[in-house]
Short mmCIF file of C-alpha atoms in Angstrom, two decimals:
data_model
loop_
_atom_site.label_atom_id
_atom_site.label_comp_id
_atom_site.label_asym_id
_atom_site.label_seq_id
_atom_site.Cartn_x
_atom_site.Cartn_y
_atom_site.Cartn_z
CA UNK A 178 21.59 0.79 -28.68
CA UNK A 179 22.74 1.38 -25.04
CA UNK A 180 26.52 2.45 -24.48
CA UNK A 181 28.81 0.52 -22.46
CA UNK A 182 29.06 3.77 -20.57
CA UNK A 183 25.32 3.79 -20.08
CA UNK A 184 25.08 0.29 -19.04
CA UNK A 185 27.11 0.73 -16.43
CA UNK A 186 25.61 3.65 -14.61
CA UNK A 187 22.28 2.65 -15.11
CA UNK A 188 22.99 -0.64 -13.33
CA UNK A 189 24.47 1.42 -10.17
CA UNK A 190 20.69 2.45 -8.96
CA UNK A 191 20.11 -1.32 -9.47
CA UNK A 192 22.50 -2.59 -7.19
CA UNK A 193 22.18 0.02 -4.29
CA UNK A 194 18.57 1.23 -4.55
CA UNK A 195 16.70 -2.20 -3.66
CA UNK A 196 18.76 -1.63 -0.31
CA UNK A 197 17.99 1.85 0.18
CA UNK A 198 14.33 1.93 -0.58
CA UNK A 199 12.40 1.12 2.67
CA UNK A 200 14.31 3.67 4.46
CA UNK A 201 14.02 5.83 1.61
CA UNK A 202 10.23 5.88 1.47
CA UNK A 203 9.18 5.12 5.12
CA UNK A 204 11.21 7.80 7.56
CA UNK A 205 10.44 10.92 5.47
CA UNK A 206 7.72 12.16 3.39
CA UNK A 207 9.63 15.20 1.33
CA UNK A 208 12.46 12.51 1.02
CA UNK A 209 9.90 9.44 -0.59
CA UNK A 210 8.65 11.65 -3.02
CA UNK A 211 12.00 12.28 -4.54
CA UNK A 212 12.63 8.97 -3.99
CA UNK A 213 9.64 8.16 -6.25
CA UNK A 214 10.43 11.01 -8.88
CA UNK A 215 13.94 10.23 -9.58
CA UNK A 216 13.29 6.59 -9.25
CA UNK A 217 10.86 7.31 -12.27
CA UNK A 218 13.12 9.67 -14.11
CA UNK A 219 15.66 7.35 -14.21
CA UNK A 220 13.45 4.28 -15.68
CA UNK A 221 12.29 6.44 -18.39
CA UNK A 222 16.12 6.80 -19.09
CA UNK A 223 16.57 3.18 -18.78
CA UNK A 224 13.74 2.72 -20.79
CA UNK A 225 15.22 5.12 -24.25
CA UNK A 226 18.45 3.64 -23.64
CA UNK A 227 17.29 0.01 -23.89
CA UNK A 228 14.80 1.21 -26.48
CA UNK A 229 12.21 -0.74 -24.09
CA UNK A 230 8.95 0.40 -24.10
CA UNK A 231 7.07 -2.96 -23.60
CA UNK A 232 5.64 -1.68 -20.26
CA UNK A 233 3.71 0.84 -21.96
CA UNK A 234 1.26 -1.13 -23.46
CA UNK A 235 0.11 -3.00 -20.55
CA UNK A 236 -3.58 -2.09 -20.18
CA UNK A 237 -2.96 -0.97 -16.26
CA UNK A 238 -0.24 1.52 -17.11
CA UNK A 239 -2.61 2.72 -20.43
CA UNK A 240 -5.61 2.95 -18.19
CA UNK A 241 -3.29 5.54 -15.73
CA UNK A 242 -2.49 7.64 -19.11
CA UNK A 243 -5.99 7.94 -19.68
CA UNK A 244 -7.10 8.45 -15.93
CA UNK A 245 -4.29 11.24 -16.34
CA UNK A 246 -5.59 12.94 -19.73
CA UNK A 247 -8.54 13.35 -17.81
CA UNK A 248 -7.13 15.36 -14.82
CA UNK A 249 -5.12 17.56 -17.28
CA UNK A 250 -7.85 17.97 -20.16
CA UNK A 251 -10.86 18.30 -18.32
CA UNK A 252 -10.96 17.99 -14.45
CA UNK A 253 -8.45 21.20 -14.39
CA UNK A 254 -10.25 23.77 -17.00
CA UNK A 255 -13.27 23.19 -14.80
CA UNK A 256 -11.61 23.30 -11.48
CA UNK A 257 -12.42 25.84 -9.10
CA UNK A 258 -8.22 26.48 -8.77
CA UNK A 259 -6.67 25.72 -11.66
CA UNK A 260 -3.61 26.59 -11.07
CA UNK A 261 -3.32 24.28 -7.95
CA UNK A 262 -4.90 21.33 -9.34
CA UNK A 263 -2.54 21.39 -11.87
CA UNK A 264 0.37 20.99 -10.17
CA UNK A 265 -1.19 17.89 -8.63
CA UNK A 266 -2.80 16.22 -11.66
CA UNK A 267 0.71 16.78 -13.49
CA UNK A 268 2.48 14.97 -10.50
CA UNK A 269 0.44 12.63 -10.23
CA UNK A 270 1.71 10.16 -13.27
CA UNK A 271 4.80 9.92 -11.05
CA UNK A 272 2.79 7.05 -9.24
CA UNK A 273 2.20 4.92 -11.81
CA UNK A 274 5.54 4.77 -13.23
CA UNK A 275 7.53 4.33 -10.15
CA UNK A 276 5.34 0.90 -9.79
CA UNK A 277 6.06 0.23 -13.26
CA UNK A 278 10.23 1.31 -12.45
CA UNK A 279 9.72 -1.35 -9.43
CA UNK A 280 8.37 -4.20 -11.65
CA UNK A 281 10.32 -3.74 -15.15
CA UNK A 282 13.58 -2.66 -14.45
CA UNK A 283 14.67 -1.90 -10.78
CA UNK A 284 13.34 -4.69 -8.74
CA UNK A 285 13.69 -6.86 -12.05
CA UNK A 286 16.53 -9.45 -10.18
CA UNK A 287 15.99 -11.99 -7.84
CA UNK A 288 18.85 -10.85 -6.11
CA UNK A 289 17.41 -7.31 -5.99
CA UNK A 290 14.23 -8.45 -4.73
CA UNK A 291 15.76 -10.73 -1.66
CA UNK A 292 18.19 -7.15 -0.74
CA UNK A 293 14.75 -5.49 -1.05
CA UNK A 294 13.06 -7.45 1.85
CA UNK A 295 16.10 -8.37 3.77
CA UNK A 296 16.06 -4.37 3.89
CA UNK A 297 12.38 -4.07 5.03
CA UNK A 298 12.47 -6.80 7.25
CA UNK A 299 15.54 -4.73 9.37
CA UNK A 300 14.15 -1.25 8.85
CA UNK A 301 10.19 -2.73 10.18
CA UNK A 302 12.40 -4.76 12.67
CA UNK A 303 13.91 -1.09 13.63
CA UNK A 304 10.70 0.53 13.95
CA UNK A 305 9.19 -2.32 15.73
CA UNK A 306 11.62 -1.80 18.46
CA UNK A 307 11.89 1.71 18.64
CA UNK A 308 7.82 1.67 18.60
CA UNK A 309 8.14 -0.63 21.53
CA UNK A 310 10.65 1.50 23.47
CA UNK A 311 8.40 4.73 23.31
CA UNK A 312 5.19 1.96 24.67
CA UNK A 313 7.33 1.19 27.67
CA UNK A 314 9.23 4.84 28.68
CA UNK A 315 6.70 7.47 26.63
CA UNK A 316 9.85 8.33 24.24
CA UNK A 317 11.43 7.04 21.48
CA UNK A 318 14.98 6.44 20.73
CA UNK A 319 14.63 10.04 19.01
CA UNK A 320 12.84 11.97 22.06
CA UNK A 321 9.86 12.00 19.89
CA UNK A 322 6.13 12.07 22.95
CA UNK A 323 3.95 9.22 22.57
CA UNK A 324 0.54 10.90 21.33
CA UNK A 325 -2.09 11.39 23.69
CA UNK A 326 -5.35 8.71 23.85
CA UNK A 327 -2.56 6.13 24.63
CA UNK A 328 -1.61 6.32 20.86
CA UNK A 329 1.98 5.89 19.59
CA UNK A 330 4.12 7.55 16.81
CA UNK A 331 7.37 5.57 16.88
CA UNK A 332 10.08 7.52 14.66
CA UNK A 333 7.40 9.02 12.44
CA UNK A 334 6.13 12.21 15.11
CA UNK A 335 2.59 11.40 14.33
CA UNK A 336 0.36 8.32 15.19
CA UNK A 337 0.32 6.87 11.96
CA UNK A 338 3.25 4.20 12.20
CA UNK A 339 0.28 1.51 12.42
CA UNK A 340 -0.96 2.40 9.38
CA UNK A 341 2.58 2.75 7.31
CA UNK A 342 3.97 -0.58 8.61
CA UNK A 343 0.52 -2.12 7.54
CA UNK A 344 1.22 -1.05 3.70
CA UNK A 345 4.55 -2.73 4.00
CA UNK A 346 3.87 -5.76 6.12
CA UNK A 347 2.75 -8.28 3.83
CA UNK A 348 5.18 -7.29 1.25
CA UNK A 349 7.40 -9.45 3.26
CA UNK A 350 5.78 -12.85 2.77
CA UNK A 351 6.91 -12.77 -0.71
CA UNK A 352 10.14 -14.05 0.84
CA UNK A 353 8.15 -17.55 1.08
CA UNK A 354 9.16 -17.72 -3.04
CA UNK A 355 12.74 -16.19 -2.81
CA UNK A 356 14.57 -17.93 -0.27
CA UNK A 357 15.42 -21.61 0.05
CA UNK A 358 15.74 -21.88 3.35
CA UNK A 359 11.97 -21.45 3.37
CA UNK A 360 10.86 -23.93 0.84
CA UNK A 361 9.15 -26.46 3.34
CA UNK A 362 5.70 -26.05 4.22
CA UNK A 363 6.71 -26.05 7.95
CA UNK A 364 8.87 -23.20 7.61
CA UNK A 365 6.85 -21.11 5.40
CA UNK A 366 3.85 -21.34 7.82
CA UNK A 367 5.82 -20.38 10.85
CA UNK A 368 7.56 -17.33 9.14
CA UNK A 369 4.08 -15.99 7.95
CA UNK A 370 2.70 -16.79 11.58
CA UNK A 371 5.78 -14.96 13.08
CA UNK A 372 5.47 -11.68 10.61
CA UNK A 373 1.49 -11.84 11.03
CA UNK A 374 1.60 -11.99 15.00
CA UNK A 375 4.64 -9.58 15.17
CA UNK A 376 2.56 -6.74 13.23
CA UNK A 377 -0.45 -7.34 15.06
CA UNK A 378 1.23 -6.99 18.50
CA UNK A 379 3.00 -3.59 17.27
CA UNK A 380 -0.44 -2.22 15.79
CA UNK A 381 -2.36 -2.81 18.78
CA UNK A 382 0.18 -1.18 20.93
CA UNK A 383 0.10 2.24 18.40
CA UNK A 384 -3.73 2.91 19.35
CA UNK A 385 -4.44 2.98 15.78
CA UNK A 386 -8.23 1.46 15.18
CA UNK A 387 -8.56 1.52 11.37
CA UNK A 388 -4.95 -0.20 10.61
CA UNK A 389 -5.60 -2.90 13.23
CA UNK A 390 -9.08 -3.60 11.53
CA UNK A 391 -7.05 -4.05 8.38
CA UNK A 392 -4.15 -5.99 9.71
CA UNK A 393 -6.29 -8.25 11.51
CA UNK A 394 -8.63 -8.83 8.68
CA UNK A 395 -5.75 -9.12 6.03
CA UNK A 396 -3.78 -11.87 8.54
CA UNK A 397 -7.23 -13.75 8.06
CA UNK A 398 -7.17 -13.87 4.16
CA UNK A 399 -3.36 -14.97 4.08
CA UNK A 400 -4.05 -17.47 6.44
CA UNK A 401 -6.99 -18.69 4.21
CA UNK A 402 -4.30 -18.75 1.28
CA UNK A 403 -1.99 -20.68 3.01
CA UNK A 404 -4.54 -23.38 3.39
CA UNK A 405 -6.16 -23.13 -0.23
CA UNK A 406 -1.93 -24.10 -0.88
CA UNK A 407 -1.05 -26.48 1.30
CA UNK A 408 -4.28 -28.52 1.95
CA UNK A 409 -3.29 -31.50 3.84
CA UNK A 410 -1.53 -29.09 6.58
CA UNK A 411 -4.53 -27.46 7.43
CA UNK A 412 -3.88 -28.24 11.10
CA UNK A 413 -1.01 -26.62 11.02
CA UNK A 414 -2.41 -23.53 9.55
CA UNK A 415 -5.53 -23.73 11.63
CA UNK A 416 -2.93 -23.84 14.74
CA UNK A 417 -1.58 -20.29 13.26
CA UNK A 418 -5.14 -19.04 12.86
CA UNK A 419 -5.84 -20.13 16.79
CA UNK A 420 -2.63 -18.21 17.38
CA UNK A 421 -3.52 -15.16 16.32
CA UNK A 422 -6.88 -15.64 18.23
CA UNK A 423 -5.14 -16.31 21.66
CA UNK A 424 -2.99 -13.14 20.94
CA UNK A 425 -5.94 -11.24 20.72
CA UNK A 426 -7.56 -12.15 24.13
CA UNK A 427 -4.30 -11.97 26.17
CA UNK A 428 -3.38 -8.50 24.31
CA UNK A 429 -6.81 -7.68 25.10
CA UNK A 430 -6.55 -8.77 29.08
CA UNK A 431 -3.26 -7.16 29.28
CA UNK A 432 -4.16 -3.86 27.84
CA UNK A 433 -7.45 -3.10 28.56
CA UNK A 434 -7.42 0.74 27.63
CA UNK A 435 -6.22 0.11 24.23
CA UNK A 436 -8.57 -2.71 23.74
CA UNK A 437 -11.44 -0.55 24.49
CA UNK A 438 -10.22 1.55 21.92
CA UNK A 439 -8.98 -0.72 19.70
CA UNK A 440 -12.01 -3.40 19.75
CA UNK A 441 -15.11 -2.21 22.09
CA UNK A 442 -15.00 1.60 20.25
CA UNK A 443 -14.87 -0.35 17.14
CA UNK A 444 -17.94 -2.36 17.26
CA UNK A 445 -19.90 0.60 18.55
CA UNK A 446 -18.27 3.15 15.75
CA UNK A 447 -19.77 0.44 13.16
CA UNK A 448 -23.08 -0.14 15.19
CA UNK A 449 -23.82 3.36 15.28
CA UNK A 450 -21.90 4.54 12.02
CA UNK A 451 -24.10 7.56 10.61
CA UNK A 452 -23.68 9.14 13.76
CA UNK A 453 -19.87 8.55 14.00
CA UNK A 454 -16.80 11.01 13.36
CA UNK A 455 -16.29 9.19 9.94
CA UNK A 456 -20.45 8.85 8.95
CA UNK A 457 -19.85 12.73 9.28
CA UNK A 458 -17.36 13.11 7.17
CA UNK A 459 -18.49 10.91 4.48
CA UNK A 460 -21.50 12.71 4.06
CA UNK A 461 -19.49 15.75 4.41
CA UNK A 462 -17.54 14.45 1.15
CA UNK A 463 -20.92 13.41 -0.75
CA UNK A 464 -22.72 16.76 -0.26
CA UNK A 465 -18.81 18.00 -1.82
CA UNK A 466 -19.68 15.81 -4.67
CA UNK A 467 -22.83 16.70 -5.18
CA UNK A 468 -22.54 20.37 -5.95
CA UNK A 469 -19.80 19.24 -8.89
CA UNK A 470 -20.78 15.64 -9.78
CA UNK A 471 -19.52 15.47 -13.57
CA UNK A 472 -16.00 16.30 -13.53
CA UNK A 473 -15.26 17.48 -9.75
CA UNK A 474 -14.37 20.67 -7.87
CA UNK A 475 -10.69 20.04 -9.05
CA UNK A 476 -7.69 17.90 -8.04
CA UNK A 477 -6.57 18.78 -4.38
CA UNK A 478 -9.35 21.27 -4.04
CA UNK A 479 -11.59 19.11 -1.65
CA UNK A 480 -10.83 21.42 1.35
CA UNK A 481 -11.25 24.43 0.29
CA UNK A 482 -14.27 23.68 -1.50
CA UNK A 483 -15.49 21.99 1.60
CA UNK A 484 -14.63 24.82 4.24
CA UNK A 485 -16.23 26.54 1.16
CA UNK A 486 -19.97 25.02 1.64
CA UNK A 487 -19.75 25.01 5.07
CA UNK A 488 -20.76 21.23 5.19
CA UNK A 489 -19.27 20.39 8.50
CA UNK A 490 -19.59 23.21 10.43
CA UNK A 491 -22.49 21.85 12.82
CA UNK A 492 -19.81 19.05 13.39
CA UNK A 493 -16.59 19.26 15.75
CA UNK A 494 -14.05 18.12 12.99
CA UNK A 495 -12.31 20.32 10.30
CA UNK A 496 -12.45 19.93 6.73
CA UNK A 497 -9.11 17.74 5.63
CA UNK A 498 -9.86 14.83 3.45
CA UNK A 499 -12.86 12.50 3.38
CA UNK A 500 -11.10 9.61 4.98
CA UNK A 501 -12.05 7.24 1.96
CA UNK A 502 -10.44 6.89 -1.42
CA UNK A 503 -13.32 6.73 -3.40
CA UNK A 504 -15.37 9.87 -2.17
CA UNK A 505 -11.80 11.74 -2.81
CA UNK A 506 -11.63 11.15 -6.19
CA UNK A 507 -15.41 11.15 -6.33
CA UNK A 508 -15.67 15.07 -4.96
CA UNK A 509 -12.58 16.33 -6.47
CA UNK A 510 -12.81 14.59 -9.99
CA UNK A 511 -16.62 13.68 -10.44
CA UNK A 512 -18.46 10.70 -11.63
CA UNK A 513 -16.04 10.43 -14.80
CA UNK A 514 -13.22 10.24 -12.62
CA UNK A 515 -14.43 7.75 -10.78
CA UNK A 516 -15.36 5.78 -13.59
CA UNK A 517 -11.62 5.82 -14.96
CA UNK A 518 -10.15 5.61 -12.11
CA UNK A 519 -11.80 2.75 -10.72
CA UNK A 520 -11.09 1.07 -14.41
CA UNK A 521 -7.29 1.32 -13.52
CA UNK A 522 -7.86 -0.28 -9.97
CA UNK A 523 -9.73 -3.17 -11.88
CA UNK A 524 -6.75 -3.49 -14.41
CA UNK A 525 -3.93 -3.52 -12.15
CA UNK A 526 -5.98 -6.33 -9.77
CA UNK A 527 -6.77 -8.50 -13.01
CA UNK A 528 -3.29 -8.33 -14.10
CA UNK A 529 -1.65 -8.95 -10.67
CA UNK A 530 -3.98 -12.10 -9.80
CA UNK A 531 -4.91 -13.77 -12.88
CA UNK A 532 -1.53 -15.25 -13.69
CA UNK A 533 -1.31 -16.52 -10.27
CA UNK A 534 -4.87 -18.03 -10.36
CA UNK A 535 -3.99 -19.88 -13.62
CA UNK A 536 -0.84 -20.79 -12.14
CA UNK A 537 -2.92 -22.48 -9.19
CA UNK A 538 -0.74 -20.16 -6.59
CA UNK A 539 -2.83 -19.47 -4.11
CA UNK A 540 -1.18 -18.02 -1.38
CA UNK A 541 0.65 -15.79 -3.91
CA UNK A 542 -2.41 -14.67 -4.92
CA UNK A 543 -3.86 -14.20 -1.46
CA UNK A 544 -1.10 -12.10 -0.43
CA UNK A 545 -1.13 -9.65 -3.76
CA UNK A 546 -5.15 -9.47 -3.70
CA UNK A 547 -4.00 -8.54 0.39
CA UNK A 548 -1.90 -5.86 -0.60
CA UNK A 549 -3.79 -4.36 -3.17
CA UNK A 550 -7.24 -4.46 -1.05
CA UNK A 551 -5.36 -2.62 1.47
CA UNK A 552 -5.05 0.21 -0.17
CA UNK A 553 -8.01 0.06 -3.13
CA UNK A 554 -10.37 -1.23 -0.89
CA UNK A 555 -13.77 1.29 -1.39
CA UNK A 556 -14.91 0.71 2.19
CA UNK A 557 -11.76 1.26 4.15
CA UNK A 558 -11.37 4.91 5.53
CA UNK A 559 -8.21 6.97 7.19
CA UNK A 560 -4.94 8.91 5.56
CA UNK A 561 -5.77 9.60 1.91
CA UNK A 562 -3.45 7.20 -0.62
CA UNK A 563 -3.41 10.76 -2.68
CA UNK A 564 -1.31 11.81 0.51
CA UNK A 565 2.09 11.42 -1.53
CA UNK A 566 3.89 9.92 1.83
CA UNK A 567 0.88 7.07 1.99
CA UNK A 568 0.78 6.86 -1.77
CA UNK A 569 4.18 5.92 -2.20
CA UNK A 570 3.64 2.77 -0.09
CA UNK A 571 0.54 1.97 -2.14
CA UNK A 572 2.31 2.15 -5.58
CA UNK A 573 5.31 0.35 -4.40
CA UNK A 574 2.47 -2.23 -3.18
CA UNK A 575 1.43 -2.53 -6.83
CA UNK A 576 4.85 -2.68 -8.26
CA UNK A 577 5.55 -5.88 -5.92
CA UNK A 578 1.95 -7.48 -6.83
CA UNK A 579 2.99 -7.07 -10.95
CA UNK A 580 6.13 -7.98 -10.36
CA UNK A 581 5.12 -11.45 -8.84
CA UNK A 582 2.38 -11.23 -11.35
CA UNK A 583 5.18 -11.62 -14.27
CA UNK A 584 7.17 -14.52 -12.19
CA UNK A 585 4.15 -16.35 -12.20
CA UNK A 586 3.11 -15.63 -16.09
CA UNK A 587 7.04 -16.52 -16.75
CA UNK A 588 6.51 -19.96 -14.85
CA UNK A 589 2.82 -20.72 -16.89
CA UNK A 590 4.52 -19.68 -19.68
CA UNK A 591 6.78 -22.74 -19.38
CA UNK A 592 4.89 -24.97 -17.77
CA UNK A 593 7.16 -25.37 -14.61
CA UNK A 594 6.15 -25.09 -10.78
CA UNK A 595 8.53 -23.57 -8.30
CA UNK A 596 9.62 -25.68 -5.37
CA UNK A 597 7.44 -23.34 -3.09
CA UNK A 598 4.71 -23.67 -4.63
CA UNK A 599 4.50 -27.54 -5.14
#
């Protein structure tokens, strides 16, 4: 039974955190995973206080205890550091529960969840602009270069702001459910238009090939949601859809040195992928795997192991990461981690989208399944989601995709259909 005491500073983080979390987890990486610990801590204290412990027995969150048995009872006797993969694989239940902190307790509140977005939408809105400002002069607000191979870092010092803005930016098209001044099919097709051209122009501008693939390919599927929803304004939708194409020519005619790298490198990367910088390191990462294919060469371990073997030394390209989730886990926890891993990607996608597909909510569902393909996608390559600055993007992701998960089960529960999705 919770004190009055209790109550009362546990609902503090509740009222000020919802503001404070886009900042919190995109400008800093040391500063999001503290974000994500104590956010975690303090739900487990929320948690024995309420004497709630519901959560736990969701099959996603049971699949990530057993994913995480794994690393600490086998994956870390057999690695080939120990003592460093266990750091990691003790750490790493701290993703898990700061999705479940986002969708059971802190993000719990309508209220909370409209503070949450109004928040991203100015912070994205922030590094839009500042983004822009280093395009057009070289430097940001913050003195911070513009990379070379006309690629752009914004406030983040490194070209990767295409690629953390494109975990975030669909996040905001849940505000199509929250608030009423975009209840009418007119308005929620221009605001998704708006935040789906707006990203696109600022990820084209960064130079960053893989997160305008994804962008441009996730814009597609929402747009294909929006019309599974709202059938008789198809034209309407089409007209965003012939909107996004038009951007992409004039973007294209206006920057021709980032379109050949953006689009023309593209097609030939994929044409002639074997022989590319990320065919190399792929196979780099299976010939990893195959000299420990069981349980792995140990959480965190893959470059060592890899500068260890010598697999890409008749390549110009250092041994990092192998650009692609699944390979990861594949080379540093074997087949069996694979295996469980990929069970607790399949768990938190059938409990995210089934509600809404028994609901009949289509564009929620297209924008979850969006989100959640961004990051679990096996074919999609760049920054490593184990990366603890990437990951906390992904699991907040997933906390946003159960949470709308449970507003829909709520609503099919009893039987009633929200205005905005009538």
């Amino acid at each position: 039974m919770k004190t009055d005491s209790t109550s009362s500073w546990l609902q503090y983080p509740q009222s000020v955190m919802p503001w404070l979390l886009p900042a919190l987890l995109l400008f800093s990486r040391v500063i999001a995973d503290i974000t994500v610990l104590l956010t975690g801590i303090l739900f487990l204290i929320w948690s024995f206080q309420q004497q709630n412990w519901q959560w736990t027995k969701q099959s996603w969150f049971r699949f990530s205890l057993l994913f995480w048995a794994y690393l600490l009872l086998l994956n870390v006797p057999f690695s080939v550091d120990s003592a460093d993969s266990l750091l990691y694989a003790i750490t790493f239940m701290r993703w898990p529960l700061f999705a479940a902190a986002l969708c059971y307790w802190l993000l719990l509140g309508r209220d909370q969840q409209k503070h949450f977005l109004i928040a991203l939408l100015l912070t994205s809105l922030f590094i839009g602009l500042d983004t822009g400002w280093q395009y057009i002069t070289g430097v940001d607000w913050f003195g911070i270069q513009a990379a070379p191979e006309n690629r752009l870092t914004g406030p983040f010092r490194n070209p990767v702001v295409g690629i953390m803005m494109v975990r975030v930016e669909f996040i905001l098209l849940f505000a199509v459910t929250l608030f009423a001044c975009l209840q009418s099919v007119a308005r929620q097709t221009l605001y998704i238009a708006a935040i789906l051209i707006a990203f696109l122009l600022l990820i084209f501008t960064t130079g960053e090939r893989m997160a305008f693939i994804l962008c441009l390919t996730a814009s597609l599927l929402v747009l294909f949601g929006l019309a599974l929803q709202y059938p008789l304004n198809r034209r309407l939708i089409m007209l965003g859809g012939l909107s996004l194409a038009i951007l992409l020519l004039a973007l294209s005619m206006w920057l021709p040195e980032t379109a050949q790298r953006m689009i023309f490198s593209s097609i030939d990367k994929l044409q002639n992928f074997r022989e590319s910088d990320y065919g190399q390191v792929f196979r780099g990462a299976i010939e990893v795997w195959q000299h420990y294919p069981w349980l792995g060469s140990g959480l965190h371990s893959y470059k060592s192991v890899c500068n260890e073997l010598g697999v890409l030394t008749n390549f110009p390209m250092a041994c990092s990461h192998p650009h692609n989730l699944y390979l990861q886990i594949g080379a540093e926890t074997g087949l069996v981690g694979v295996g469980l891993f990929s069970l607790l990607v399949s768990s938190i996608f059938h409990q995210a989208l089934v509600p809404l597909w028994q609901g009949k909510s289509w564009l929620l569902m297209t924008i979850s399944a969006t989100i959640l393909l961004l990051s679990f996608w096996p074919l999609i390559g760049g920054i490593s989601i184990l990366n603890n600055w990437v990951a906390a993007l992904v699991w907040l992701g997933v906390g946003w995709a159960l949470l709308m998960a449970n507003y829909q089960q709520t609503i099919n529960q009893t039987t009633m259909t929200p205005r905005s999705l009538k």
